[in-house]
Amino acid sequence: MTTYLLAGGGTAGHVNPLLAVADRIRSIEADATVLVLGTAEGLEARLVPARGYELIVVPRVPFPRRANRAALDFLPRFNAAVRRVATIIRSRKVDVVVGFGGYVSTPAYLAARRAGVPIVIHEANAKPGLANKLGARLTRHVGVAFAGTPIRHARFVGMPLRPEIEHLDRAASRPDAAAFFGLVPERPVLLVTGGSLGARKLNATLVAAARDLVAAGWQVLHITGSKAEVTDPQLPNYHLVAYCDRMDLALAAADFAVTRAGAATVSELCALGIPAVYVPYPVGNGEQRFNAAPVLAAGGGVLVDDKDFVPAFVQGELVTLLGDRARLAAMGIAAASVGVLDGTAQMVDLIHEAVTT
């Protein structure tokens, strides 16, 4: 019996691939023990127990960005976190540590190294994070979601996808999707989403151009996010929803998407062959532009800077693109050409390789 310690959390970009791997292990190894290391503040605090896994909480210890009081406290707190994880590894007889990035991954990597336990890493972003870059110095088993990711020992495995996405039959699910969202089955669907919290610029721009999109013969499924600050335009064929817990059906309905370029979003759209306009999040280390680069190079997407994503772009360039059905079909094929549907299986194979070598 193998005991796996999966470390990661904070955002959906870390939690969802972690859960996809956990589900795959559980489905093929009935006697395996899967433990998850996370924080009390991240999404994992809700999602991991809800999925039936034991969550072991460690303190959130972010690396200091400047010299201040927090920086002085960092090293003792960080060392305490490493000792805590090392104790968990010993007491629970952990056979392998699998990290997905985020605050808890760094102490997990160092504790595993001290305990002589194999380390496996999955890097979801095309521009790797600090925790995984450090961890990649301690192992040769590093899976990446995007080819060409600049991290040591990278092996392209793709993104571990949620089972409901990995096994989605879009054509067969479209009638259910239309019924679920109240869509017209014969009318093409533009999916708009900025993530669970939404994206202010995407939301405002699309609502401002709502009439033009509907007049172009499309219907819009606009998932605003739970903290959106937009008003429903109250137009036929424009469906505004704050939150969607059936993204599989939303993706089954979609003929085209307008979205941010988070790693999971790009990976899911490409795996399913859905073309998109990507509007990278303008804050952070710029990883979203890198995430979109492979599908853009293949011709499966269009990139628009956040500052340029204005109603005039939607009313002109986007509406024109949506009217070119031949181009949209070619873009869907191009997106699928860089998509990976079996990323979960490839990542689990890499973990098993680490355990057995």
mmCIF file of C-alpha atoms in Angstrom:
data_model
loop_
_atom_site.group_PDB
_atom_site.id
_atom_site.type_symbol
_atom_site.label_atom_id
_atom_site.label_comp_id
_atom_site.label_asym_id
_atom_site.label_seq_id
_atom_site.Cartn_x
_atom_site.Cartn_y
_atom_site.Cartn_z
ATOM 1 C CA MET A 1 0.000 0.000 0.000
ATOM 2 C CA THR A 2 1.369 3.405 -1.043
ATOM 3 C CA THR A 3 0.848 6.618 0.917
ATOM 4 C CA TYR A 4 0.844 9.791 -1.184
ATOM 5 C CA LEU A 5 1.213 13.296 0.234
ATOM 6 C CA LEU A 6 -0.061 15.853 -2.295
ATOM 7 C CA ALA A 7 0.981 19.413 -1.480
ATOM 8 C CA GLY A 8 -0.515 22.549 -2.962
ATOM 9 C CA GLY A 9 -3.313 24.998 -2.703
ATOM 10 C CA GLY A 10 -4.361 28.582 -2.459
ATOM 11 C CA THR A 11 -5.902 28.956 -5.900
ATOM 12 C CA ALA A 12 -7.959 26.779 -8.219
ATOM 13 C CA GLY A 13 -4.908 26.562 -10.487
ATOM 14 C CA HIS A 14 -3.154 24.503 -7.817
ATOM 15 C CA VAL A 15 -6.112 22.732 -6.234
ATOM 16 C CA ASN A 16 -7.877 21.400 -9.334
ATOM 17 C CA PRO A 17 -4.904 19.520 -10.833
ATOM 18 C CA LEU A 18 -4.088 18.188 -7.365
ATOM 19 C CA LEU A 19 -7.611 16.818 -7.002
ATOM 20 C CA ALA A 20 -7.544 15.366 -10.516
ATOM 21 C CA VAL A 21 -4.392 13.419 -9.631
ATOM 22 C CA ALA A 22 -5.852 12.349 -6.283
ATOM 23 C CA ASP A 23 -9.008 11.069 -7.973
ATOM 24 C CA ARG A 24 -6.982 9.122 -10.530
ATOM 25 C CA ILE A 25 -4.850 7.477 -7.832
ATOM 26 C CA ARG A 26 -7.940 6.551 -5.851
ATOM 27 C CA SER A 27 -9.607 5.050 -8.938
ATOM 28 C CA ILE A 28 -6.710 2.744 -9.827
ATOM 29 C CA GLU A 29 -5.296 1.946 -6.354
ATOM 30 C CA ALA A 30 -8.018 0.890 -3.971
ATOM 31 C CA ASP A 31 -5.582 0.400 -1.085
ATOM 32 C CA ALA A 32 -3.687 3.693 -1.510
ATOM 33 C CA THR A 33 -3.767 6.442 1.112
ATOM 34 C CA VAL A 34 -3.987 9.967 -0.291
ATOM 35 C CA LEU A 35 -3.224 12.846 2.072
ATOM 36 C CA VAL A 36 -3.352 16.509 1.090
ATOM 37 C CA LEU A 37 -1.172 19.218 2.585
ATOM 38 C CA GLY A 38 -2.626 22.721 2.459
ATOM 39 C CA THR A 39 -3.489 25.867 4.368
ATOM 40 C CA ALA A 40 -6.596 26.945 6.231
ATOM 41 C CA GLU A 41 -6.981 30.027 4.029
ATOM 42 C CA GLY A 42 -6.882 28.554 0.525
ATOM 43 C CA LEU A 43 -9.564 26.946 -1.625
ATOM 44 C CA GLU A 44 -8.268 23.553 -0.544
ATOM 45 C CA ALA A 45 -9.781 24.104 2.916
ATOM 46 C CA ARG A 46 -13.219 23.704 1.337
ATOM 47 C CA LEU A 47 -12.618 21.613 -1.791
ATOM 48 C CA VAL A 48 -10.358 18.870 -0.432
ATOM 49 C CA PRO A 49 -12.574 17.626 2.428
ATOM 50 C CA ALA A 50 -15.621 17.944 0.166
ATOM 51 C CA ARG A 51 -13.940 15.524 -2.235
ATOM 52 C CA GLY A 52 -13.363 13.018 0.566
ATOM 53 C CA TYR A 53 -9.644 13.515 1.218
ATOM 54 C CA GLU A 54 -7.904 14.221 4.514
ATOM 55 C CA LEU A 55 -6.525 17.751 4.599
ATOM 56 C CA ILE A 56 -3.500 18.338 6.811
ATOM 57 C CA VAL A 57 -3.155 22.047 7.515
ATOM 58 C CA VAL A 58 0.179 23.817 7.882
ATOM 59 C CA PRO A 59 0.717 27.550 8.454
ATOM 60 C CA ARG A 60 0.905 29.810 5.426
ATOM 61 C CA VAL A 61 4.487 31.129 5.291
ATOM 62 C CA PRO A 62 4.953 33.409 2.256
ATOM 63 C CA PHE A 63 8.454 34.417 1.229
ATOM 64 C CA PRO A 64 9.177 38.020 2.288
ATOM 65 C CA ARG A 65 9.347 40.538 -0.550
ATOM 66 C CA ARG A 66 11.066 43.277 1.447
ATOM 67 C CA ALA A 67 13.134 43.707 4.610
ATOM 68 C CA ASN A 68 10.708 44.296 7.463
ATOM 69 C CA ARG A 69 9.471 42.707 10.690
ATOM 70 C CA ALA A 70 7.806 39.876 8.760
ATOM 71 C CA ALA A 71 11.117 39.103 7.073
ATOM 72 C CA LEU A 72 12.801 38.724 10.469
ATOM 73 C CA ASP A 73 10.105 36.264 11.549
ATOM 74 C CA PHE A 74 10.152 34.322 8.306
ATOM 75 C CA LEU A 75 13.041 31.905 8.870
ATOM 76 C CA PRO A 76 11.903 30.563 12.273
ATOM 77 C CA ARG A 77 8.334 30.155 10.993
ATOM 78 C CA PHE A 78 9.500 28.500 7.783
ATOM 79 C CA ASN A 79 11.778 26.073 9.612
ATOM 80 C CA ALA A 80 8.904 25.198 11.925
ATOM 81 C CA ALA A 81 6.748 24.419 8.877
ATOM 82 C CA VAL A 82 9.448 22.164 7.448
ATOM 83 C CA ARG A 83 9.758 20.294 10.755
ATOM 84 C CA ARG A 84 5.980 19.922 10.912
ATOM 85 C CA VAL A 85 5.848 18.364 7.443
ATOM 86 C CA ALA A 86 8.816 16.114 8.217
ATOM 87 C CA THR A 87 6.944 14.825 11.266
ATOM 88 C CA ILE A 88 3.896 14.129 9.099
ATOM 89 C CA ILE A 89 6.005 12.250 6.545
ATOM 90 C CA ARG A 90 7.499 10.041 9.261
ATOM 91 C CA SER A 91 4.361 9.454 11.299
ATOM 92 C CA ARG A 92 2.104 8.731 8.325
ATOM 93 C CA LYS A 93 4.777 6.661 6.528
ATOM 94 C CA VAL A 94 4.558 8.754 3.372
ATOM 95 C CA ASP A 95 6.102 7.095 0.306
ATOM 96 C CA VAL A 96 6.161 10.078 -2.065
ATOM 97 C CA VAL A 97 5.528 13.834 -1.928
ATOM 98 C CA VAL A 98 3.843 15.393 -4.947
ATOM 99 C CA GLY A 99 3.857 19.176 -5.109
ATOM 100 C CA PHE A 100 1.715 21.482 -7.251
ATOM 101 C CA GLY A 101 3.163 24.817 -6.176
ATOM 102 C CA GLY A 102 1.939 27.360 -3.676
ATOM 103 C CA TYR A 103 3.022 28.217 -0.156
ATOM 104 C CA VAL A 104 2.926 24.692 1.294
ATOM 105 C CA SER A 105 4.970 23.074 -1.463
ATOM 106 C CA THR A 106 8.365 24.505 -0.503
ATOM 107 C CA PRO A 107 8.402 23.162 3.074
ATOM 108 C CA ALA A 108 7.021 19.880 1.705
ATOM 109 C CA TYR A 109 9.900 19.561 -0.772
ATOM 110 C CA LEU A 110 12.535 20.311 1.864
ATOM 111 C CA ALA A 111 10.966 17.967 4.405
ATOM 112 C CA ALA A 112 10.803 15.169 1.820
ATOM 113 C CA ARG A 113 14.454 15.722 0.928
ATOM 114 C CA ARG A 114 15.441 15.451 4.604
ATOM 115 C CA ALA A 115 13.370 12.284 4.994
ATOM 116 C CA GLY A 116 14.771 10.672 1.856
ATOM 117 C CA VAL A 117 11.301 10.455 0.284
ATOM 118 C CA PRO A 118 10.881 10.852 -3.507
ATOM 119 C CA ILE A 119 9.649 14.222 -4.750
ATOM 120 C CA VAL A 120 7.472 14.778 -7.817
ATOM 121 C CA ILE A 121 6.426 18.213 -9.096
ATOM 122 C CA HIS A 122 3.719 19.463 -11.398
ATOM 123 C CA GLU A 123 4.113 22.990 -12.755
ATOM 124 C CA ALA A 124 0.862 24.288 -14.218
ATOM 125 C CA ASN A 125 2.080 27.617 -15.596
ATOM 126 C CA ALA A 126 4.313 28.192 -18.589
ATOM 127 C CA LYS A 127 6.257 30.615 -16.357
ATOM 128 C CA PRO A 128 7.117 28.523 -13.284
ATOM 129 C CA GLY A 129 6.598 29.691 -9.736
ATOM 130 C CA LEU A 130 9.308 30.119 -7.118
ATOM 131 C CA ALA A 131 8.341 27.079 -5.036
ATOM 132 C CA ASN A 132 8.516 24.680 -7.962
ATOM 133 C CA LYS A 133 11.734 26.161 -9.323
ATOM 134 C CA LEU A 134 13.321 25.470 -5.955
ATOM 135 C CA GLY A 135 11.791 22.003 -5.757
ATOM 136 C CA ALA A 136 13.044 21.101 -9.233
ATOM 137 C CA ARG A 137 16.596 21.291 -7.848
ATOM 138 C CA LEU A 138 15.737 18.375 -5.558
ATOM 139 C CA THR A 139 14.225 15.919 -8.041
ATOM 140 C CA ARG A 140 14.359 14.763 -11.642
ATOM 141 C CA HIS A 141 10.610 14.079 -11.744
ATOM 142 C CA VAL A 142 9.039 17.331 -12.930
ATOM 143 C CA GLY A 143 5.882 17.364 -15.037
ATOM 144 C CA VAL A 144 4.814 20.522 -16.868
ATOM 145 C CA ALA A 145 1.492 21.532 -18.402
ATOM 146 C CA PHE A 146 3.057 23.507 -21.258
ATOM 147 C CA ALA A 147 5.870 22.375 -23.544
ATOM 148 C CA GLY A 148 8.956 24.544 -23.209
ATOM 149 C CA THR A 149 8.348 25.571 -19.596
ATOM 150 C CA PRO A 150 11.750 26.785 -18.315
ATOM 151 C CA ILE A 151 12.240 24.573 -15.274
ATOM 152 C CA ARG A 152 14.813 21.877 -14.528
ATOM 153 C CA HIS A 153 14.079 18.300 -15.605
ATOM 154 C CA ALA A 154 10.802 19.300 -17.257
ATOM 155 C CA ARG A 155 8.723 16.550 -18.843
ATOM 156 C CA PHE A 156 5.663 17.590 -20.825
ATOM 157 C CA VAL A 157 2.654 15.765 -19.364
ATOM 158 C CA GLY A 158 -0.084 18.344 -19.894
ATOM 159 C CA MET A 159 -2.558 19.553 -17.324
ATOM 160 C CA PRO A 160 -4.297 17.051 -15.043
ATOM 161 C CA LEU A 161 -7.935 17.717 -15.899
ATOM 162 C CA ARG A 162 -11.007 17.194 -13.793
ATOM 163 C CA PRO A 163 -12.675 13.877 -14.748
ATOM 164 C CA GLU A 164 -15.827 15.648 -15.899
ATOM 165 C CA ILE A 165 -13.729 17.639 -18.389
ATOM 166 C CA GLU A 166 -11.398 14.818 -19.406
ATOM 167 C CA HIS A 167 -14.316 12.550 -20.312
ATOM 168 C CA LEU A 168 -16.652 15.229 -21.683
ATOM 169 C CA ASP A 169 -18.463 14.349 -24.909
ATOM 170 C CA ARG A 170 -19.366 17.853 -26.017
ATOM 171 C CA ALA A 171 -21.720 16.853 -28.823
ATOM 172 C CA ALA A 172 -23.637 14.403 -26.665
ATOM 173 C CA SER A 173 -23.834 16.870 -23.764
ATOM 174 C CA ARG A 174 -25.032 19.908 -25.744
ATOM 175 C CA PRO A 175 -28.762 19.185 -25.315
ATOM 176 C CA ASP A 176 -28.296 18.900 -21.550
ATOM 177 C CA ALA A 177 -26.217 22.093 -21.566
ATOM 178 C CA ALA A 178 -28.888 23.992 -23.497
ATOM 179 C CA ALA A 179 -31.568 22.838 -21.087
ATOM 180 C CA PHE A 180 -29.462 23.630 -18.008
ATOM 181 C CA PHE A 181 -28.682 27.222 -19.046
ATOM 182 C CA GLY A 182 -31.882 27.940 -20.989
ATOM 183 C CA LEU A 183 -30.068 28.244 -24.324
ATOM 184 C CA VAL A 184 -31.508 27.990 -27.833
ATOM 185 C CA PRO A 185 -30.068 24.718 -29.199
ATOM 186 C CA GLU A 186 -29.588 25.891 -32.794
ATOM 187 C CA ARG A 187 -27.924 29.235 -31.955
ATOM 188 C CA PRO A 188 -24.101 29.407 -31.491
ATOM 189 C CA VAL A 189 -22.840 30.132 -27.980
ATOM 190 C CA LEU A 190 -20.146 32.564 -26.870
ATOM 191 C CA LEU A 191 -18.865 31.625 -23.415
ATOM 192 C CA VAL A 192 -17.450 34.469 -21.319
ATOM 193 C CA THR A 193 -15.670 33.736 -18.066
ATOM 194 C CA GLY A 194 -13.020 35.388 -15.961
ATOM 195 C CA GLY A 195 -12.789 32.743 -13.248
ATOM 196 C CA SER A 196 -14.645 32.136 -10.004
ATOM 197 C CA LEU A 197 -14.245 35.738 -8.815
ATOM 198 C CA GLY A 198 -14.756 37.194 -12.274
ATOM 199 C CA ALA A 199 -12.795 39.774 -14.264
ATOM 200 C CA ARG A 200 -13.978 43.367 -14.070
ATOM 201 C CA LYS A 201 -12.693 44.425 -17.502
ATOM 202 C CA LEU A 202 -14.149 41.398 -19.301
ATOM 203 C CA ASN A 203 -17.479 41.801 -17.574
ATOM 204 C CA ALA A 204 -17.858 45.521 -18.276
ATOM 205 C CA THR A 205 -16.736 45.292 -21.892
ATOM 206 C CA LEU A 206 -18.983 42.369 -22.826
ATOM 207 C CA VAL A 207 -22.062 43.842 -21.183
ATOM 208 C CA ALA A 208 -21.443 47.156 -22.964
ATOM 209 C CA ALA A 209 -21.316 45.324 -26.315
ATOM 210 C CA ALA A 210 -24.107 42.862 -25.534
ATOM 211 C CA ARG A 211 -26.532 44.109 -28.201
ATOM 212 C CA ASP A 212 -23.929 43.772 -30.957
ATOM 213 C CA LEU A 213 -23.174 40.156 -30.050
ATOM 214 C CA VAL A 214 -26.825 39.170 -29.956
ATOM 215 C CA ALA A 215 -27.509 41.047 -33.203
ATOM 216 C CA ALA A 216 -24.697 39.043 -34.833
ATOM 217 C CA GLY A 217 -26.750 35.878 -34.321
ATOM 218 C CA TRP A 218 -24.974 34.578 -31.211
ATOM 219 C CA GLN A 219 -26.172 33.893 -27.722
ATOM 220 C CA VAL A 220 -23.895 34.696 -24.801
ATOM 221 C CA LEU A 221 -23.363 32.609 -21.692
ATOM 222 C CA HIS A 222 -21.636 35.132 -19.436
ATOM 223 C CA ILE A 223 -20.322 33.833 -16.110
ATOM 224 C CA THR A 224 -19.498 37.026 -14.241
ATOM 225 C CA GLY A 225 -17.989 35.612 -11.066
ATOM 226 C CA SER A 226 -19.266 35.993 -7.542
ATOM 227 C CA LYS A 227 -17.904 39.517 -7.004
ATOM 228 C CA ALA A 228 -19.008 41.062 -10.283
ATOM 229 C CA GLU A 229 -20.152 44.673 -10.479
ATOM 230 C CA VAL A 230 -22.234 44.597 -13.651
ATOM 231 C CA THR A 231 -25.922 44.845 -14.383
ATOM 232 C CA ASP A 232 -27.730 42.273 -16.478
ATOM 233 C CA PRO A 233 -28.526 43.867 -19.861
ATOM 234 C CA GLN A 234 -31.844 41.959 -19.871
ATOM 235 C CA LEU A 235 -31.561 40.968 -23.524
ATOM 236 C CA PRO A 236 -32.958 37.850 -25.170
ATOM 237 C CA ASN A 237 -30.124 35.361 -25.793
ATOM 238 C CA TYR A 238 -27.815 37.049 -23.271
ATOM 239 C CA HIS A 239 -27.540 34.834 -20.190
ATOM 240 C CA LEU A 240 -25.797 36.416 -17.212
ATOM 241 C CA VAL A 241 -24.976 34.090 -14.302
ATOM 242 C CA ALA A 242 -22.878 34.916 -11.254
ATOM 243 C CA TYR A 243 -21.477 31.462 -10.598
ATOM 244 C CA CYS A 244 -21.402 28.162 -12.466
ATOM 245 C CA ASP A 245 -20.861 24.828 -10.746
ATOM 246 C CA ARG A 246 -21.335 22.925 -14.022
ATOM 247 C CA MET A 247 -18.439 24.178 -16.105
ATOM 248 C CA ASP A 248 -18.510 20.892 -17.988
ATOM 249 C CA LEU A 249 -21.913 21.850 -19.398
ATOM 250 C CA ALA A 250 -20.782 25.421 -20.075
ATOM 251 C CA LEU A 251 -17.865 24.067 -22.097
ATOM 252 C CA ALA A 252 -20.119 21.579 -23.860
ATOM 253 C CA ALA A 253 -22.316 24.481 -24.994
ATOM 254 C CA ALA A 254 -19.496 26.796 -26.082
ATOM 255 C CA ASP A 255 -18.589 27.394 -29.717
ATOM 256 C CA PHE A 256 -16.153 30.172 -28.823
ATOM 257 C CA ALA A 257 -14.850 31.707 -25.594
ATOM 258 C CA VAL A 258 -13.640 35.027 -24.230
ATOM 259 C CA THR A 259 -11.557 34.480 -21.128
ATOM 260 C CA ARG A 260 -8.467 35.160 -19.088
ATOM 261 C CA ALA A 261 -5.476 32.912 -19.806
ATOM 262 C CA GLY A 262 -5.082 30.978 -16.574
ATOM 263 C CA ALA A 263 -3.287 27.675 -17.023
ATOM 264 C CA ALA A 264 -6.322 25.503 -16.301
ATOM 265 C CA THR A 265 -8.607 27.540 -18.546
ATOM 266 C CA VAL A 266 -6.207 27.430 -21.503
ATOM 267 C CA SER A 267 -5.619 23.715 -20.986
ATOM 268 C CA GLU A 268 -9.324 22.861 -20.797
ATOM 269 C CA LEU A 269 -10.257 24.896 -23.862
ATOM 270 C CA CYS A 270 -7.443 23.380 -25.919
ATOM 271 C CA ALA A 271 -8.177 19.835 -24.758
ATOM 272 C CA LEU A 272 -11.777 20.292 -25.921
ATOM 273 C CA GLY A 273 -10.917 22.146 -29.142
ATOM 274 C CA ILE A 274 -12.675 25.416 -28.244
ATOM 275 C CA PRO A 275 -11.164 28.537 -29.872
ATOM 276 C CA ALA A 276 -10.941 31.693 -27.806
ATOM 277 C CA VAL A 277 -9.990 35.308 -27.379
ATOM 278 C CA TYR A 278 -7.560 35.402 -24.451
ATOM 279 C CA VAL A 279 -7.264 38.557 -22.363
ATOM 280 C CA PRO A 280 -4.346 37.935 -19.970
ATOM 281 C CA TYR A 281 -4.599 39.221 -16.434
ATOM 282 C CA PRO A 282 -2.450 42.378 -16.423
ATOM 283 C CA VAL A 283 -1.197 42.004 -12.828
ATOM 284 C CA GLY A 284 1.365 39.494 -11.543
ATOM 285 C CA ASN A 285 4.431 38.004 -13.209
ATOM 286 C CA GLY A 286 2.937 37.828 -16.681
ATOM 287 C CA GLU A 287 2.483 34.054 -16.702
ATOM 288 C CA GLN A 288 -0.883 34.222 -18.463
ATOM 289 C CA ARG A 289 0.684 35.531 -21.683
ATOM 290 C CA PHE A 290 3.075 32.572 -21.635
ATOM 291 C CA ASN A 291 0.232 30.129 -20.964
ATOM 292 C CA ALA A 292 -1.551 31.265 -24.115
ATOM 293 C CA ALA A 293 1.560 31.237 -26.335
ATOM 294 C CA PRO A 294 1.286 27.621 -27.650
ATOM 295 C CA VAL A 295 -2.353 27.900 -28.728
ATOM 296 C CA LEU A 296 -1.717 31.313 -30.266
ATOM 297 C CA ALA A 297 1.220 29.916 -32.237
ATOM 298 C CA ALA A 298 -0.986 27.063 -33.472
ATOM 299 C CA GLY A 299 -3.693 29.502 -34.582
ATOM 300 C CA GLY A 300 -6.285 28.384 -32.060
ATOM 301 C CA GLY A 301 -6.697 31.669 -30.260
ATOM 302 C CA VAL A 302 -6.352 35.447 -30.371
ATOM 303 C CA LEU A 303 -4.653 37.495 -27.662
ATOM 304 C CA VAL A 304 -5.850 40.960 -26.684
ATOM 305 C CA ASP A 305 -4.179 43.073 -24.018
ATOM 306 C CA ASP A 306 -6.425 44.016 -21.115
ATOM 307 C CA LYS A 307 -6.134 47.705 -21.950
ATOM 308 C CA ASP A 308 -7.259 47.041 -25.528
ATOM 309 C CA PHE A 309 -10.243 44.880 -24.619
ATOM 310 C CA VAL A 310 -12.846 47.596 -24.985
ATOM 311 C CA PRO A 311 -16.370 47.647 -26.465
ATOM 312 C CA ALA A 312 -15.038 48.873 -29.815
ATOM 313 C CA PHE A 313 -12.926 45.707 -30.127
ATOM 314 C CA VAL A 314 -15.940 43.487 -29.453
ATOM 315 C CA GLN A 315 -18.229 45.456 -31.764
ATOM 316 C CA GLY A 316 -15.673 45.394 -34.576
ATOM 317 C CA GLU A 317 -13.043 42.657 -34.531
ATOM 318 C CA LEU A 318 -14.764 40.073 -32.347
ATOM 319 C CA VAL A 319 -18.125 40.338 -34.120
ATOM 320 C CA THR A 320 -16.331 40.028 -37.474
ATOM 321 C CA LEU A 321 -14.464 36.934 -36.265
ATOM 322 C CA LEU A 322 -17.643 35.330 -34.967
ATOM 323 C CA GLY A 323 -19.185 35.784 -38.398
ATOM 324 C CA ASP A 324 -16.441 33.776 -40.108
ATOM 325 C CA ARG A 325 -17.577 30.199 -39.474
ATOM 326 C CA ALA A 326 -14.794 28.651 -41.586
ATOM 327 C CA ARG A 327 -12.130 30.446 -39.564
ATOM 328 C CA LEU A 328 -13.756 29.442 -36.284
ATOM 329 C CA ALA A 329 -13.775 25.781 -37.351
ATOM 330 C CA ALA A 330 -10.083 25.983 -38.297
ATOM 331 C CA MET A 331 -9.262 27.648 -34.985
ATOM 332 C CA GLY A 332 -11.020 24.865 -33.079
ATOM 333 C CA ILE A 333 -8.935 22.229 -34.878
ATOM 334 C CA ALA A 334 -5.774 24.249 -34.170
ATOM 335 C CA ALA A 335 -6.631 24.571 -30.478
ATOM 336 C CA ALA A 336 -7.175 20.818 -30.202
ATOM 337 C CA SER A 337 -3.801 20.192 -31.854
ATOM 338 C CA VAL A 338 -2.016 21.532 -28.749
ATOM 339 C CA GLY A 339 -4.520 20.168 -26.230
ATOM 340 C CA VAL A 340 -3.877 17.223 -23.924
ATOM 341 C CA LEU A 341 -6.709 15.077 -22.592
ATOM 342 C CA ASP A 342 -4.653 12.497 -20.706
ATOM 343 C CA GLY A 343 -2.564 14.825 -18.544
ATOM 344 C CA THR A 344 -3.828 13.187 -15.363
ATOM 345 C CA ALA A 345 -2.755 9.717 -16.455
ATOM 346 C CA GLN A 346 0.643 11.005 -17.627
ATOM 347 C CA MET A 347 1.231 12.756 -14.309
ATOM 348 C CA VAL A 348 0.291 9.663 -12.302
ATOM 349 C CA ASP A 349 2.688 7.612 -14.461
ATOM 350 C CA LEU A 350 5.447 10.060 -13.545
ATOM 351 C CA ILE A 351 4.605 9.676 -9.846
ATOM 352 C CA HIS A 352 4.715 5.884 -10.089
ATOM 353 C CA GLU A 353 8.059 6.119 -11.861
ATOM 354 C CA ALA A 354 9.451 8.150 -8.959
ATOM 355 C CA VAL A 355 8.149 5.656 -6.399
ATOM 356 C CA THR A 356 9.589 2.607 -8.157
ATOM 357 C CA THR A 357 13.024 3.946 -9.128
#
